[in-house]
PDB file of C-alpha atoms in Angstrom:
ATOM      1  CA  TYR O   1      37.410  79.054 105.415  1.00 88.00           C
ATOM      2  CA  LEU O   2      36.856  78.106 109.036  1.00 91.00           C
ATOM      3  CA  TRP O   3      35.520  80.969 111.178  1.00 90.00           C
ATOM      4  CA  THR O   4      35.960  80.957 114.961  1.00 88.00           C
ATOM      5  CA  SER O   5      35.408  83.490 117.749  1.00 83.00           C
ATOM      6  CA  GLN O   6      38.095  84.294 120.292  1.00 77.00           C
ATOM      7  CA  SER O   7      37.022  86.683 123.032  1.00 72.00           C
ATOM      8  CA  GLU O   8      36.711  90.041 121.195  1.00 77.00           C
ATOM      9  CA  LYS O   9      38.179  88.796 117.917  1.00 83.00           C
ATOM     10  CA  LEU O  10      37.009  86.905 114.862  1.00 87.00           C
ATOM     11  CA  VAL O  11      39.508  84.460 113.370  1.00 90.00           C
ATOM     12  CA  ARG O  12      39.452  83.212 109.776  1.00 92.00           C
ATOM     13  CA  THR O  13      41.467  80.072 109.040  1.00 95.00           C
ATOM     14  CA  ASP O  14      42.368  79.120 105.487  1.00 94.00           C
ATOM     15  CA  LEU O  15      42.237  75.325 105.677  1.00 94.00           C
ATOM     16  CA  SER O  16      44.207  74.932 102.449  1.00 94.00           C
ATOM     17  CA  THR O  17      47.195  76.984 103.625  1.00 95.00           C
ATOM     18  CA  GLY O  18      46.826  76.956 107.401  1.00 93.00           C
ATOM     19  CA  LEU O  19      47.060  80.762 107.515  1.00 95.00           C
ATOM     20  CA  PHE O  20      45.108  82.773 110.102  1.00 94.00           C
ATOM     21  CA  THR O  21      43.562  86.230 109.684  1.00 94.00           C
ATOM     22  CA  VAL O  22      42.355  88.035 112.809  1.00 91.00           C
ATOM     23  CA  PHE O  23      39.596  90.672 112.730  1.00 90.00           C
ATOM     24  CA  GLU O  24      38.667  92.914 115.646  1.00 84.00           C
ATOM     25  CA  GLY O  25      35.244  92.469 117.259  1.00 77.00           C
ATOM     26  CA  PRO O  26      32.864  95.318 118.186  1.00 74.00           C
ATOM     27  CA  GLY O  27      35.120  96.276 121.087  1.00 66.00           C
ATOM     28  CA  ASN O  28      32.295  97.696 123.198  1.00 57.00           C
ATOM     29  CA  VAL O  29      32.001  94.948 125.766  1.00 55.00           C
ATOM     30  CA  GLU O  30      34.185  92.184 127.074  1.00 56.00           C
ATOM     31  CA  SER O  31      32.748  88.810 126.145  1.00 56.00           C
ATOM     32  CA  ASP O  32      34.390  85.475 126.814  1.00 57.00           C
ATOM     33  CA  HIS O  33      31.958  83.578 124.622  1.00 69.00           C
ATOM     34  CA  PRO O  34      30.754  85.502 121.547  1.00 78.00           C
ATOM     35  CA  ARG O  35      28.660  83.402 119.188  1.00 83.00           C
ATOM     36  CA  ILE O  36      29.065  83.472 115.406  1.00 88.00           C
ATOM     37  CA  PHE O  37      26.657  82.119 112.800  1.00 90.00           C
ATOM     38  CA  GLU O  38      26.794  81.872 109.013  1.00 90.00           C
ATOM     39  CA  ASP O  39      23.372  82.153 107.392  1.00 91.00           C
ATOM     40  CA  SER O  40      22.137  80.566 104.151  1.00 90.00           C
ATOM     41  CA  THR O  41      23.556  83.417 102.059  1.00 90.00           C
ATOM     42  CA  GLY O  42      27.015  83.217 103.641  1.00 89.00           C
ATOM     43  CA  GLN O  43      26.709  86.294 105.843  1.00 91.00           C
ATOM     44  CA  LEU O  44      28.411  86.149 109.244  1.00 92.00           C
ATOM     45  CA  TRP O  45      26.572  87.289 112.366  1.00 92.00           C
ATOM     46  CA  TRP O  46      28.339  88.071 115.647  1.00 87.00           C
ATOM     47  CA  CYS O  47      26.347  87.794 118.871  1.00 84.00           C
ATOM     48  CA  ASN O  48      27.364  88.784 122.392  1.00 76.00           C
ATOM     49  CA  ALA O  49      26.030  90.503 125.493  1.00 70.00           C
ATOM     50  CA  ALA O  50      26.079  93.890 123.720  1.00 69.00           C
ATOM     51  CA  GLY O  51      23.837  92.795 120.879  1.00 76.00           C
ATOM     52  CA  LEU O  52      23.864  91.572 117.302  1.00 85.00           C
ATOM     53  CA  TYR O  53      26.373  92.546 114.608  1.00 89.00           C
ATOM     54  CA  LEU O  54      26.922  91.769 110.936  1.00 91.00           C
ATOM     55  CA  PHE O  55      30.476  91.170 109.748  1.00 92.00           C
ATOM     56  CA  ASP O  56      31.303  93.113 106.564  1.00 89.00           C
ATOM     57  CA  ARG O  57      33.720  90.854 104.708  1.00 87.00           C
ATOM     58  CA  ASN O  58      34.655  93.606 102.256  1.00 86.00           C
ATOM     59  CA  ILE O  59      36.208  95.868 104.880  1.00 88.00           C
ATOM     60  CA  GLY O  60      36.668  93.346 107.709  1.00 88.00           C
ATOM     61  CA  GLU O  61      34.554  95.197 110.284  1.00 88.00           C
ATOM     62  CA  MET O  62      31.595  94.489 112.573  1.00 86.00           C
ATOM     63  CA  ARG O  63      28.527  96.649 112.056  1.00 88.00           C
ATOM     64  CA  PRO O  64      25.643  96.859 114.551  1.00 85.00           C
ATOM     65  CA  VAL O  65      22.318  95.673 113.164  1.00 84.00           C
ATOM     66  CA  GLU O  66      19.701  98.409 112.900  1.00 76.00           C
ATOM     67  CA  THR O  67      16.052  97.408 113.271  1.00 71.00           C
ATOM     68  CA  ASP O  68      12.773  99.044 114.261  1.00 67.00           C
ATOM     69  CA  VAL O  69      13.175  97.419 117.683  1.00 66.00           C
ATOM     70  CA  SER O  70      16.274  98.306 119.661  1.00 60.00           C
ATOM     71  CA  ILE O  71      18.217  95.117 120.314  1.00 56.00           C
ATOM     72  CA  HIS O  72      20.993  96.969 122.111  1.00 52.00           C
ATOM     73  CA  GLU O  73      18.752  98.101 124.966  1.00 53.00           C
ATOM     74  CA  ASN O  74      15.926  96.884 127.197  1.00 53.00           C
ATOM     75  CA  ASN O  75      17.763  93.808 128.492  1.00 61.00           C
ATOM     76  CA  ILE O  76      17.730  92.092 125.096  1.00 70.00           C
ATOM     77  CA  SER O  77      20.779  89.861 124.935  1.00 71.00           C
ATOM     78  CA  PHE O  78      22.350  87.547 122.384  1.00 74.00           C
ATOM     79  CA  MET O  79      24.905  86.120 124.813  1.00 71.00           C
ATOM     80  CA  TYR O  80      23.216  82.704 124.621  1.00 74.00           C
ATOM     81  CA  ALA O  81      22.005  83.038 121.049  1.00 80.00           C
ATOM     82  CA  THR O  82      21.317  80.107 118.747  1.00 83.00           C
ATOM     83  CA  TYR O  83      20.731  79.929 115.012  1.00 85.00           C
ATOM     84  CA  ASN O  84      18.015  77.994 113.166  1.00 85.00           C
ATOM     85  CA  ASN O  85      19.250  76.733 109.779  1.00 84.00           C
ATOM     86  CA  ASP O  86      15.752  75.984 108.483  1.00 84.00           C
ATOM     87  CA  THR O  87      14.332  79.466 109.025  1.00 87.00           C
ATOM     88  CA  ASP O  88      17.494  81.637 108.995  1.00 91.00           C
ATOM     89  CA  GLU O  89      16.513  82.990 112.409  1.00 91.00           C
ATOM     90  CA  ILE O  90      18.661  83.945 115.379  1.00 90.00           C
ATOM     91  CA  TYR O  91      17.141  83.539 118.830  1.00 88.00           C
ATOM     92  CA  GLY O  92      18.151  85.776 121.713  1.00 82.00           C
ATOM     93  CA  THR O  93      16.702  86.441 125.158  1.00 80.00           C
ATOM     94  CA  CYS O  94      14.850  89.298 126.826  1.00 76.00           C
ATOM     95  CA  ASP O  95      13.069  89.862 130.118  1.00 72.00           C
ATOM     96  CA  SER O  96       9.769  88.453 128.903  1.00 78.00           C
ATOM     97  CA  GLY O  97      11.099  85.508 126.892  1.00 83.00           C
ATOM     98  CA  ILE O  98      12.579  85.144 123.403  1.00 86.00           C
ATOM     99  CA  PHE O  99      13.752  87.696 120.886  1.00 85.00           C
ATOM    100  CA  ILE O 100      13.762  86.504 117.255  1.00 88.00           C
ATOM    101  CA  PHE O 101      15.740  88.077 114.415  1.00 89.00           C
ATOM    102  CA  ASN O 102      15.123  86.931 110.832  1.00 91.00           C
ATOM    103  CA  CYS O 103      18.380  87.118 108.880  1.00 91.00           C
ATOM    104  CA  ARG O 104      16.580  87.184 105.514  1.00 90.00           C
ATOM    105  CA  THR O 105      14.054  89.951 106.167  1.00 89.00           C
ATOM    106  CA  ARG O 106      15.758  91.733 109.109  1.00 87.00           C
ATOM    107  CA  GLU O 107      12.394  91.566 110.878  1.00 88.00           C
ATOM    108  CA  VAL O 108      12.287  91.134 114.626  1.00 86.00           C
ATOM    109  CA  SER O 109       9.692  89.755 116.992  1.00 85.00           C
ATOM    110  CA  ILE O 110       9.364  89.046 120.695  1.00 85.00           C
ATOM    111  CA  ILE O 111       7.617  86.021 122.166  1.00 86.00           C
ATOM    112  CA  ASP O 112       6.366  86.704 125.670  1.00 84.00           C
ATOM    113  CA  ILE O 113       6.768  83.598 127.806  1.00 85.00           C
ATOM    114  CA  PHE O 114       7.213  84.990 131.313  1.00 80.00           C
ATOM    115  CA  PRO O 115       4.711  87.442 132.849  1.00 78.00           C
ATOM    116  CA  GLU O 116       6.146  90.250 134.980  1.00 76.00           C
ATOM    117  CA  ASN O 117       5.581  88.372 138.251  1.00 77.00           C
ATOM    118  CA  GLU O 118       7.510  85.314 136.974  1.00 74.00           C
ATOM    119  CA  ARG O 119      10.754  86.772 135.691  1.00 70.00           C
ATOM    120  CA  ASP O 120      13.107  85.019 138.069  1.00 71.00           C
ATOM    121  CA  TYR O 121      14.482  82.924 135.200  1.00 71.00           C
ATOM    122  CA  THR O 122      18.014  83.347 133.898  1.00 77.00           C
ATOM    123  CA  ILE O 123      17.977  81.793 130.447  1.00 79.00           C
ATOM    124  CA  MET O 124      21.148  79.766 129.824  1.00 78.00           C
ATOM    125  CA  ALA O 125      20.348  78.399 126.372  1.00 80.00           C
ATOM    126  CA  ILE O 126      17.630  78.361 123.727  1.00 82.00           C
ATOM    127  CA  SER O 127      16.760  75.588 121.317  1.00 84.00           C
ATOM    128  CA  ARG O 128      13.974  75.085 118.820  1.00 85.00           C
ATOM    129  CA  TRP O 129      13.264  71.407 118.325  1.00 87.00           C
ATOM    130  CA  ASP O 130      10.281  69.629 116.801  1.00 87.00           C
ATOM    131  CA  GLY O 131       8.480  72.961 116.379  1.00 87.00           C
ATOM    132  CA  GLU O 132       8.732  73.963 120.024  1.00 91.00           C
ATOM    133  CA  PHE O 133      11.046  76.266 121.949  1.00 91.00           C
ATOM    134  CA  TRP O 134      13.074  74.789 124.806  1.00 91.00           C
ATOM    135  CA  LEU O 135      14.724  77.114 127.304  1.00 90.00           C
ATOM    136  CA  ALA O 136      17.424  75.925 129.677  1.00 89.00           C
ATOM    137  CA  THR O 137      17.140  78.207 132.702  1.00 89.00           C
ATOM    138  CA  SER O 138      18.281  78.659 136.277  1.00 88.00           C
ATOM    139  CA  ASN O 139      14.838  77.569 137.404  1.00 89.00           C
ATOM    140  CA  GLY O 140      14.015  74.520 135.310  1.00 92.00           C
ATOM    141  CA  LEU O 141      13.451  73.546 131.677  1.00 94.00           C
ATOM    142  CA  VAL O 142      10.804  75.596 129.894  1.00 93.00           C
ATOM    143  CA  ARG O 143       8.792  74.120 127.012  1.00 94.00           C
ATOM    144  CA  PHE O 144       6.884  76.578 124.839  1.00 92.00           C
ATOM    145  CA  ASP O 145       4.679  75.924 121.813  1.00 92.00           C
ATOM    146  CA  PRO O 146       4.633  79.092 119.639  1.00 88.00           C
ATOM    147  CA  VAL O 147       1.464  77.940 117.837  1.00 89.00           C
ATOM    148  CA  THR O 148      -0.737  77.333 120.877  1.00 92.00           C
ATOM    149  CA  ALA O 149       1.225  79.602 123.283  1.00 89.00           C
ATOM    150  CA  GLU O 150       1.167  76.748 125.806  1.00 92.00           C
ATOM    151  CA  ARG O 151       3.990  76.719 128.344  1.00 92.00           C
ATOM    152  CA  LYS O 152       5.195  73.987 130.641  1.00 94.00           C
ATOM    153  CA  ILE O 153       8.057  74.079 133.138  1.00 93.00           C
ATOM    154  CA  TYR O 154       9.912  70.949 134.232  1.00 95.00           C
ATOM    155  CA  LYS O 155      11.744  70.929 137.565  1.00 94.00           C
ATOM    156  CA  GLN O 156      13.264  68.475 140.018  1.00 94.00           C
ATOM    157  CA  VAL O 157       9.828  67.385 141.175  1.00 94.00           C
ATOM    158  CA  ASP O 158       9.196  66.292 137.566  1.00 94.00           C
ATOM    159  CA  GLY O 159      12.376  64.231 137.347  1.00 94.00           C
ATOM    160  CA  LEU O 160      15.129  66.712 136.550  1.00 94.00           C
ATOM    161  CA  PRO O 161      18.339  66.080 138.512  1.00 94.00           C
ATOM    162  CA  SER O 162      18.620  69.838 139.154  1.00 94.00           C
ATOM    163  CA  ASP O 163      16.542  72.947 138.545  1.00 93.00           C
ATOM    164  CA  ILE O 164      19.637  74.566 137.030  1.00 92.00           C
ATOM    165  CA  VAL O 165      19.818  73.563 133.360  1.00 93.00           C
ATOM    166  CA  TYR O 166      22.761  74.889 131.353  1.00 90.00           C
ATOM    167  CA  SER O 167      22.102  73.619 127.841  1.00 88.00           C
ATOM    168  CA  VAL O 168      19.605  71.671 125.758  1.00 89.00           C
ATOM    169  CA  LEU O 169      20.179  69.725 122.521  1.00 87.00           C
ATOM    170  CA  GLY O 170      17.689  67.725 120.484  1.00 87.00           C
ATOM    171  CA  ALA O 171      18.245  64.301 118.923  1.00 87.00           C
ATOM    172  CA  GLY O 172      15.288  62.411 117.472  1.00 87.00           C
ATOM    173  CA  ASP O 173      12.500  62.264 120.035  1.00 89.00           C
ATOM    174  CA  GLU O 174      14.832  63.114 122.904  1.00 93.00           C
ATOM    175  CA  LEU O 175      16.537  66.098 124.456  1.00 93.00           C
ATOM    176  CA  TRP O 176      19.894  66.030 126.212  1.00 92.00           C
ATOM    177  CA  LEU O 177      20.161  68.421 129.137  1.00 92.00           C
ATOM    178  CA  ALA O 178      23.414  69.447 130.805  1.00 91.00           C
ATOM    179  CA  THR O 179      22.512  70.348 134.378  1.00 92.00           C
ATOM    180  CA  HIS O 180      24.132  71.363 137.650  1.00 92.00           C
ATOM    181  CA  SER O 181      23.933  67.743 138.766  1.00 91.00           C
ATOM    182  CA  GLY O 182      24.218  65.234 135.945  1.00 89.00           C
ATOM    183  CA  LEU O 183      23.420  64.713 132.269  1.00 91.00           C
ATOM    184  CA  CYS O 184      19.715  64.182 131.660  1.00 92.00           C
ATOM    185  CA  GLN O 185      18.213  62.241 128.748  1.00 94.00           C
ATOM    186  CA  PHE O 186      14.648  63.490 128.280  1.00 95.00           C
ATOM    187  CA  ASP O 187      12.054  61.606 126.243  1.00 95.00           C
ATOM    188  CA  TYR O 188       9.805  64.612 125.763  1.00 94.00           C
ATOM    189  CA  VAL O 189       7.086  62.651 123.924  1.00 93.00           C
ATOM    190  CA  ASN O 190       6.462  60.389 126.920  1.00 93.00           C
ATOM    191  CA  GLU O 191       7.947  62.864 129.426  1.00 94.00           C
ATOM    192  CA  LYS O 192      10.416  60.372 130.868  1.00 95.00           C
ATOM    193  CA  MET O 193      13.840  61.355 132.200  1.00 95.00           C
ATOM    194  CA  THR O 194      17.019  59.357 132.719  1.00 95.00           C
ATOM    195  CA  THR O 195      20.045  60.928 134.414  1.00 93.00           C
ATOM    196  CA  TYR O 196      23.686  59.902 134.051  1.00 93.00           C
ATOM    197  CA  TYR O 197      26.318  60.565 136.705  1.00 91.00           C
ATOM    198  CA  ARG O 198      29.974  59.789 137.359  1.00 85.00           C
ATOM    199  CA  GLU O 199      28.959  56.232 138.157  1.00 88.00           C
ATOM    200  CA  GLN O 200      27.916  55.858 134.515  1.00 84.00           C
ATOM    201  CA  GLY O 201      31.191  57.264 133.163  1.00 80.00           C
ATOM    202  CA  LEU O 202      30.882  61.056 133.321  1.00 78.00           C
ATOM    203  CA  SER O 203      34.045  62.874 134.346  1.00 81.00           C
ATOM    204  CA  HIS O 204      31.999  65.180 136.628  1.00 80.00           C
ATOM    205  CA  ASN O 205      28.382  65.530 137.668  1.00 78.00           C
ATOM    206  CA  GLU O 206      28.339  69.323 137.437  1.00 78.00           C
ATOM    207  CA  PHE O 207      28.174  70.931 134.004  1.00 79.00           C
ATOM    208  CA  ASN O 208      28.448  74.627 133.190  1.00 73.00           C
ATOM    209  CA  ARG O 209      27.288  77.174 130.633  1.00 68.00           C
ATOM    210  CA  TRP O 210      27.926  76.428 126.949  1.00 63.00           C
ATOM    211  CA  SER O 211      28.537  72.783 127.859  1.00 66.00           C
ATOM    212  CA  SER O 212      27.209  71.360 124.600  1.00 61.00           C
ATOM    213  CA  CYS O 213      28.174  70.959 120.968  1.00 50.00           C
TER     214      CYS O 213
END
């Protein structure tokens, strides 16, 4: 099957017959871009601004995930969630940084990246690449090493074409950043940036949220 999200609905497509089956989402919040992930055991997880849900294939319903930490309160959001295939973890955002949910153990943890006096960051996307967390935010690209707890923030003064970064994807020793003003190729080992604009073939210089695949 091919599973896709469509506003507040989950759609299952049988590729052998071309038939569609539509399942209702949680229905508690309007979300234009819910995220869905299939973990290593085949379970489907639904993520949106309201929180994290597990899809019960037996009855075709979404069920909220219950943990010892409330993920449906305290500004914890999975609107920009990503999934790590290697660790079966889903990464969400919270006021202080990153919220991590382990699909295997159902354990949760919070990584504090931003102190209270530095929480003017709207996180647009999260990626874990080469052992580090990379956060695309409204105020630069944040690099965080979970082992050493070292944090570094890259902004226009460091070579970014814009402080507004919408998405981040890793490929080899490079990151590709969709920004408010151009597509940035970032060699994070040597910390060198190259930006591409309409002159190099882009249809537009300005990207937007979820502008990656």
